[in-house]
Amino acid sequence: MTGAPIPRLGWPPDEDRVEEIFQRLAAIMPEPKTELTFQNPYTLVVAVALSAQATDVSVNKATDKLFKVADTPEAMLALGEAGLIPYIASIGLYRGKAKNVIALSRIVLEQHGGVVPLNRTDLQALPGVGRKTASVVLNELGIEPAIAVDTHVFRVSHRLGLANAATTDKVEDQLHAVVPADWLPKAHHWLILHGRYTCTARKPNCAGCVISDLCPSRMALAV
C-alpha cells in the first residue's frame, strides 16, 4: 500500500500493528515448519547443530545420506568421527561439527539412555548445542514456544520494529515481550521464512510483501 502512512520505527511497537503482522503471516503460512529434514528428536538435534553457518539445503543434502546409516546415537558412535566426516564434508566447519556430533551422541547414550533430553538445560549441555539450537529443537517439537534469533529473525525484527536491541539474546527477550502469546509458538518460523524468501538482506521484495504497509522500514528498503 503505497499511500498508507508509514508506521513509526520505535520500541515497543504498537500492539495492534504487531497483531496484524502475525495475522497476515499466519494467513499465507498457516503451518510453518523447519526446512531441515529429520526423523526423530535425535536427528533434529544433529541437523540443527550441523546447520550453524550453513544453509538448510546443504545440510539436507548431507543428512539425506547420513541418516540412512546413522539415525540413532548408537549408529552415529559406530560410524565414528572419521566415518562421519565424509558425509558432512560439504558443510562449513565440518571437522568441528563432526567432533561435536560424536561427543553429543556419546552423552545422549551414556547419560540419557539413548534418548535426547528435551529440556533446555540438558540440551544446552550437549556439545555443539547452544541456546539457539536448543530453541529450534524445543520449538519444532512443540515443547516450548521459543524464538531462535538467527540472522533472518534479527534482520526482520529490526526492520519491522519488533526489536531494536544489539544482541541476539536481547532481541529474543524483546520478541517474547511484544509477540502475542497466541502467535509465539510459530513466530520463530514465520520470521525466518519471511526473511529467507521475502525480506531478504540485499534485495527485499517489498512489492510482494503482505506486510509492507505495516513495515516502518519500507521506504528506505525500496530505494
mmCIF file of C-alpha atoms in Angstrom:
data_model
loop_
_atom_site.group_PDB
_atom_site.id
_atom_site.type_symbol
_atom_site.label_atom_id
_atom_site.label_comp_id
_atom_site.label_asym_id
_atom_site.label_seq_id
_atom_site.Cartn_x
_atom_site.Cartn_y
_atom_site.Cartn_z
ATOM 1 C CA MET A 1 0.000 0.000 0.000
ATOM 2 C CA THR A 2 1.995 2.913 -1.335
ATOM 3 C CA GLY A 3 -0.272 5.601 0.097
ATOM 4 C CA ALA A 4 -0.569 4.111 3.572
ATOM 5 C CA PRO A 5 1.011 6.115 6.379
ATOM 6 C CA ILE A 6 4.391 4.797 7.471
ATOM 7 C CA PRO A 7 4.318 3.213 10.955
ATOM 8 C CA ARG A 8 6.750 4.727 13.423
ATOM 9 C CA LEU A 9 10.041 2.906 13.967
ATOM 10 C CA GLY A 10 10.421 2.594 17.709
ATOM 11 C CA TRP A 11 10.177 0.128 20.534
ATOM 12 C CA PRO A 12 7.907 -1.131 21.909
ATOM 13 C CA PRO A 13 5.826 -1.346 18.741
ATOM 14 C CA ASP A 14 2.112 -0.688 18.550
ATOM 15 C CA GLU A 15 0.252 -3.781 19.754
ATOM 16 C CA ASP A 16 -2.389 -3.654 17.034
ATOM 17 C CA ARG A 17 0.290 -3.474 14.341
ATOM 18 C CA VAL A 18 2.128 -6.496 15.779
ATOM 19 C CA GLU A 19 -1.119 -8.458 15.909
ATOM 20 C CA GLU A 20 -1.853 -7.600 12.285
ATOM 21 C CA ILE A 21 1.661 -8.597 11.190
ATOM 22 C CA PHE A 22 1.281 -12.094 12.564
ATOM 23 C CA GLN A 23 -2.301 -12.462 11.381
ATOM 24 C CA ARG A 24 -1.153 -11.833 7.832
ATOM 25 C CA LEU A 25 1.899 -14.093 8.086
ATOM 26 C CA ALA A 26 -0.329 -16.830 9.501
ATOM 27 C CA ALA A 27 -2.733 -16.433 6.595
ATOM 28 C CA ILE A 28 -0.057 -17.178 3.992
ATOM 29 C CA MET A 29 1.897 -19.680 6.105
ATOM 30 C CA PRO A 30 -0.635 -21.459 8.338
ATOM 31 C CA GLU A 31 1.665 -24.341 9.301
ATOM 32 C CA PRO A 32 5.278 -23.173 9.103
ATOM 33 C CA LYS A 33 7.927 -25.792 9.794
ATOM 34 C CA THR A 34 11.680 -26.077 9.762
ATOM 35 C CA GLU A 35 13.095 -26.805 6.318
ATOM 36 C CA LEU A 36 15.622 -29.182 7.832
ATOM 37 C CA THR A 37 14.909 -32.870 7.240
ATOM 38 C CA PHE A 38 14.721 -35.053 10.345
ATOM 39 C CA GLN A 39 13.126 -38.304 11.506
ATOM 40 C CA ASN A 40 13.213 -38.065 15.287
ATOM 41 C CA PRO A 41 14.428 -35.748 18.079
ATOM 42 C CA TYR A 42 17.978 -37.076 17.784
ATOM 43 C CA THR A 43 18.256 -36.407 14.044
ATOM 44 C CA LEU A 44 16.680 -32.980 14.596
ATOM 45 C CA VAL A 45 19.376 -32.071 17.126
ATOM 46 C CA VAL A 46 22.091 -33.293 14.761
ATOM 47 C CA ALA A 47 20.619 -31.450 11.766
ATOM 48 C CA VAL A 48 20.275 -28.169 13.647
ATOM 49 C CA ALA A 49 23.806 -28.481 15.042
ATOM 50 C CA LEU A 50 25.113 -29.043 11.519
ATOM 51 C CA SER A 51 23.184 -26.045 10.180
ATOM 52 C CA ALA A 52 25.241 -23.442 12.070
ATOM 53 C CA GLN A 53 26.730 -21.098 9.455
ATOM 54 C CA ALA A 54 25.361 -23.337 6.703
ATOM 55 C CA THR A 55 22.194 -23.425 4.627
ATOM 56 C CA ASP A 56 19.370 -25.859 5.297
ATOM 57 C CA VAL A 57 19.701 -27.047 1.697
ATOM 58 C CA SER A 58 23.345 -28.027 2.159
ATOM 59 C CA VAL A 59 22.586 -29.771 5.440
ATOM 60 C CA ASN A 60 19.687 -31.720 3.942
ATOM 61 C CA LYS A 61 21.871 -32.924 1.080
ATOM 62 C CA ALA A 62 24.364 -34.287 3.588
ATOM 63 C CA THR A 63 21.906 -35.765 6.066
ATOM 64 C CA ASP A 64 19.861 -37.439 3.335
ATOM 65 C CA LYS A 65 22.667 -39.988 3.091
ATOM 66 C CA LEU A 66 23.917 -39.735 6.668
ATOM 67 C CA PHE A 67 20.618 -40.517 8.381
ATOM 68 C CA LYS A 68 20.173 -43.635 6.241
ATOM 69 C CA VAL A 69 23.150 -45.158 8.046
ATOM 70 C CA ALA A 70 23.137 -43.281 11.371
ATOM 71 C CA ASP A 71 19.851 -42.005 12.781
ATOM 72 C CA THR A 72 20.492 -43.007 16.415
ATOM 73 C CA PRO A 73 23.269 -42.194 18.885
ATOM 74 C CA GLU A 74 24.418 -45.828 18.768
ATOM 75 C CA ALA A 75 24.711 -45.855 14.999
ATOM 76 C CA MET A 76 26.491 -42.484 14.971
ATOM 77 C CA LEU A 77 29.047 -43.672 17.527
ATOM 78 C CA ALA A 78 29.609 -46.817 15.486
ATOM 79 C CA LEU A 79 30.275 -44.594 12.482
ATOM 80 C CA GLY A 80 32.794 -42.577 14.471
ATOM 81 C CA GLU A 81 34.269 -39.187 13.727
ATOM 82 C CA ALA A 82 36.357 -40.457 10.809
ATOM 83 C CA GLY A 83 33.347 -42.198 9.318
ATOM 84 C CA LEU A 84 31.081 -39.177 9.804
ATOM 85 C CA ILE A 85 33.329 -36.619 8.119
ATOM 86 C CA PRO A 86 32.856 -37.853 4.524
ATOM 87 C CA TYR A 87 29.087 -37.399 4.887
ATOM 88 C CA ILE A 88 29.300 -33.798 6.088
ATOM 89 C CA ALA A 89 32.489 -32.564 4.396
ATOM 90 C CA SER A 90 30.429 -30.326 2.110
ATOM 91 C CA ILE A 91 29.151 -28.366 5.133
ATOM 92 C CA GLY A 92 31.115 -25.476 6.586
ATOM 93 C CA LEU A 93 33.152 -26.139 9.744
ATOM 94 C CA TYR A 94 32.584 -29.853 9.246
ATOM 95 C CA ARG A 95 35.542 -31.064 11.328
ATOM 96 C CA GLY A 96 34.415 -29.286 14.467
ATOM 97 C CA LYS A 97 30.829 -30.305 13.827
ATOM 98 C CA ALA A 98 31.829 -33.960 13.413
ATOM 99 C CA LYS A 99 33.625 -33.835 16.745
ATOM 100 C CA ASN A 100 30.584 -32.306 18.438
ATOM 101 C CA VAL A 101 28.095 -34.740 16.894
ATOM 102 C CA ILE A 102 30.091 -37.730 18.106
ATOM 103 C CA ALA A 103 30.538 -36.158 21.547
ATOM 104 C CA LEU A 104 26.855 -35.294 21.946
ATOM 105 C CA SER A 105 25.887 -38.774 20.741
ATOM 106 C CA ARG A 106 28.045 -40.318 23.435
ATOM 107 C CA ILE A 107 26.491 -38.147 26.135
ATOM 108 C CA VAL A 108 22.958 -38.905 24.943
ATOM 109 C CA LEU A 109 23.718 -42.611 25.010
ATOM 110 C CA GLU A 110 25.677 -42.770 28.249
ATOM 111 C CA GLN A 111 23.894 -40.146 30.336
ATOM 112 C CA HIS A 112 20.363 -40.188 28.923
ATOM 113 C CA GLY A 113 19.848 -43.798 27.893
ATOM 114 C CA GLY A 114 19.980 -43.018 24.203
ATOM 115 C CA VAL A 115 17.051 -40.587 24.387
ATOM 116 C CA VAL A 116 17.606 -36.910 23.608
ATOM 117 C CA PRO A 117 16.793 -34.841 26.723
ATOM 118 C CA LEU A 118 14.025 -32.457 25.749
ATOM 119 C CA ASN A 119 14.625 -29.707 28.272
ATOM 120 C CA ARG A 120 16.709 -26.598 27.767
ATOM 121 C CA THR A 121 19.296 -27.220 30.492
ATOM 122 C CA ASP A 122 20.286 -30.691 29.329
ATOM 123 C CA LEU A 123 20.076 -29.801 25.647
ATOM 124 C CA GLN A 124 22.409 -26.831 26.033
ATOM 125 C CA ALA A 125 24.843 -29.027 27.944
ATOM 126 C CA LEU A 126 25.386 -31.111 24.797
ATOM 127 C CA PRO A 127 28.499 -30.287 22.728
ATOM 128 C CA GLY A 128 27.666 -28.037 19.790
ATOM 129 C CA VAL A 129 24.201 -27.228 21.130
ATOM 130 C CA GLY A 130 23.898 -23.618 22.213
ATOM 131 C CA ARG A 131 20.834 -21.587 23.118
ATOM 132 C CA LYS A 132 19.772 -21.071 19.505
ATOM 133 C CA THR A 133 19.989 -24.773 18.627
ATOM 134 C CA ALA A 134 18.081 -25.736 21.773
ATOM 135 C CA SER A 135 15.403 -23.152 20.967
ATOM 136 C CA VAL A 136 14.936 -24.537 17.448
ATOM 137 C CA VAL A 137 14.573 -28.088 18.777
ATOM 138 C CA LEU A 138 12.189 -27.185 21.587
ATOM 139 C CA ASN A 139 10.072 -25.027 19.294
ATOM 140 C CA GLU A 140 9.929 -27.529 16.444
ATOM 141 C CA LEU A 141 8.846 -30.341 18.752
ATOM 142 C CA GLY A 142 6.182 -28.174 20.389
ATOM 143 C CA ILE A 143 7.799 -28.281 23.820
ATOM 144 C CA GLU A 144 8.483 -24.572 24.287
ATOM 145 C CA PRO A 145 7.355 -21.507 22.280
ATOM 146 C CA ALA A 146 10.971 -20.497 21.831
ATOM 147 C CA ILE A 147 12.281 -17.975 19.311
ATOM 148 C CA ALA A 148 15.717 -18.750 17.939
ATOM 149 C CA VAL A 149 17.220 -15.488 16.720
ATOM 150 C CA ASP A 150 19.303 -16.205 13.644
ATOM 151 C CA THR A 151 20.371 -13.647 11.036
ATOM 152 C CA HIS A 152 16.937 -13.714 9.359
ATOM 153 C CA VAL A 153 14.989 -13.194 12.581
ATOM 154 C CA PHE A 154 17.416 -10.484 13.721
ATOM 155 C CA ARG A 155 17.105 -8.593 10.423
ATOM 156 C CA VAL A 156 13.331 -8.883 10.048
ATOM 157 C CA SER A 157 12.677 -7.992 13.683
ATOM 158 C CA HIS A 158 14.652 -4.786 13.346
ATOM 159 C CA ARG A 159 13.115 -3.814 10.019
ATOM 160 C CA LEU A 160 9.614 -4.327 11.377
ATOM 161 C CA GLY A 161 10.406 -2.503 14.608
ATOM 162 C CA LEU A 162 9.653 -5.605 16.671
ATOM 163 C CA ALA A 163 13.071 -5.256 18.283
ATOM 164 C CA ASN A 164 15.907 -2.762 18.405
ATOM 165 C CA ALA A 165 18.482 -4.482 20.628
ATOM 166 C CA ALA A 166 22.045 -5.073 19.508
ATOM 167 C CA THR A 167 22.441 -8.709 20.570
ATOM 168 C CA THR A 168 20.530 -11.866 19.690
ATOM 169 C CA ASP A 169 19.734 -12.659 23.330
ATOM 170 C CA LYS A 170 18.228 -9.213 23.893
ATOM 171 C CA VAL A 171 16.290 -9.387 20.626
ATOM 172 C CA GLU A 172 14.893 -12.714 21.788
ATOM 173 C CA ASP A 173 13.757 -11.095 25.043
ATOM 174 C CA GLN A 174 12.153 -8.203 23.162
ATOM 175 C CA LEU A 175 10.289 -10.546 20.830
ATOM 176 C CA HIS A 176 8.916 -12.524 23.745
ATOM 177 C CA ALA A 177 7.751 -9.244 25.243
ATOM 178 C CA VAL A 178 5.858 -7.998 22.170
ATOM 179 C CA VAL A 179 4.683 -11.060 20.219
ATOM 180 C CA PRO A 180 1.150 -12.023 21.331
ATOM 181 C CA ALA A 181 1.019 -15.345 23.179
ATOM 182 C CA ASP A 182 -1.207 -16.954 20.547
ATOM 183 C CA TRP A 183 1.420 -16.360 17.870
ATOM 184 C CA LEU A 184 4.529 -17.254 19.875
ATOM 185 C CA PRO A 185 4.648 -20.990 19.041
ATOM 186 C CA LYS A 186 5.049 -20.256 15.312
ATOM 187 C CA ALA A 187 6.617 -16.775 15.373
ATOM 188 C CA HIS A 188 10.110 -18.239 15.049
ATOM 189 C CA HIS A 189 9.283 -19.904 11.731
ATOM 190 C CA TRP A 190 7.262 -17.029 10.318
ATOM 191 C CA LEU A 191 10.101 -14.569 10.878
ATOM 192 C CA ILE A 192 12.750 -16.931 9.489
ATOM 193 C CA LEU A 193 10.784 -17.834 6.368
ATOM 194 C CA HIS A 194 9.763 -14.233 5.759
ATOM 195 C CA GLY A 195 13.413 -13.199 5.991
ATOM 196 C CA ARG A 196 14.614 -16.095 3.850
ATOM 197 C CA TYR A 197 12.218 -15.621 0.940
ATOM 198 C CA THR A 198 10.736 -12.102 1.075
ATOM 199 C CA CYS A 199 12.553 -9.717 3.412
ATOM 200 C CA THR A 200 15.980 -10.751 2.182
ATOM 201 C CA ALA A 201 19.164 -8.994 3.208
ATOM 202 C CA ARG A 202 20.177 -7.343 -0.070
ATOM 203 C CA LYS A 203 17.050 -7.098 -2.193
ATOM 204 C CA PRO A 204 13.888 -7.398 -0.095
ATOM 205 C CA ASN A 205 10.751 -7.981 -2.150
ATOM 206 C CA CYS A 206 8.709 -5.144 -0.663
ATOM 207 C CA ALA A 207 6.362 -5.126 -3.652
ATOM 208 C CA GLY A 208 5.395 -8.731 -2.964
ATOM 209 C CA CYS A 209 5.318 -8.444 0.814
ATOM 210 C CA VAL A 210 1.962 -8.927 2.557
ATOM 211 C CA ILE A 211 3.021 -6.742 5.469
ATOM 212 C CA SER A 212 4.841 -3.960 3.614
ATOM 213 C CA ASP A 213 2.298 -1.338 4.688
ATOM 214 C CA LEU A 214 2.991 -2.326 8.319
ATOM 215 C CA CYS A 215 6.773 -2.006 7.927
ATOM 216 C CA PRO A 216 8.441 1.168 9.246
ATOM 217 C CA SER A 217 11.473 0.468 7.041
ATOM 218 C CA ARG A 218 9.687 0.042 3.722
ATOM 219 C CA MET A 219 10.574 3.444 2.248
ATOM 220 C CA ALA A 220 14.289 3.031 2.974
ATOM 221 C CA LEU A 221 14.267 -0.545 1.674
ATOM 222 C CA ALA A 222 12.523 0.428 -1.529
ATOM 223 C CA VAL A 223 15.351 2.801 -2.524
#
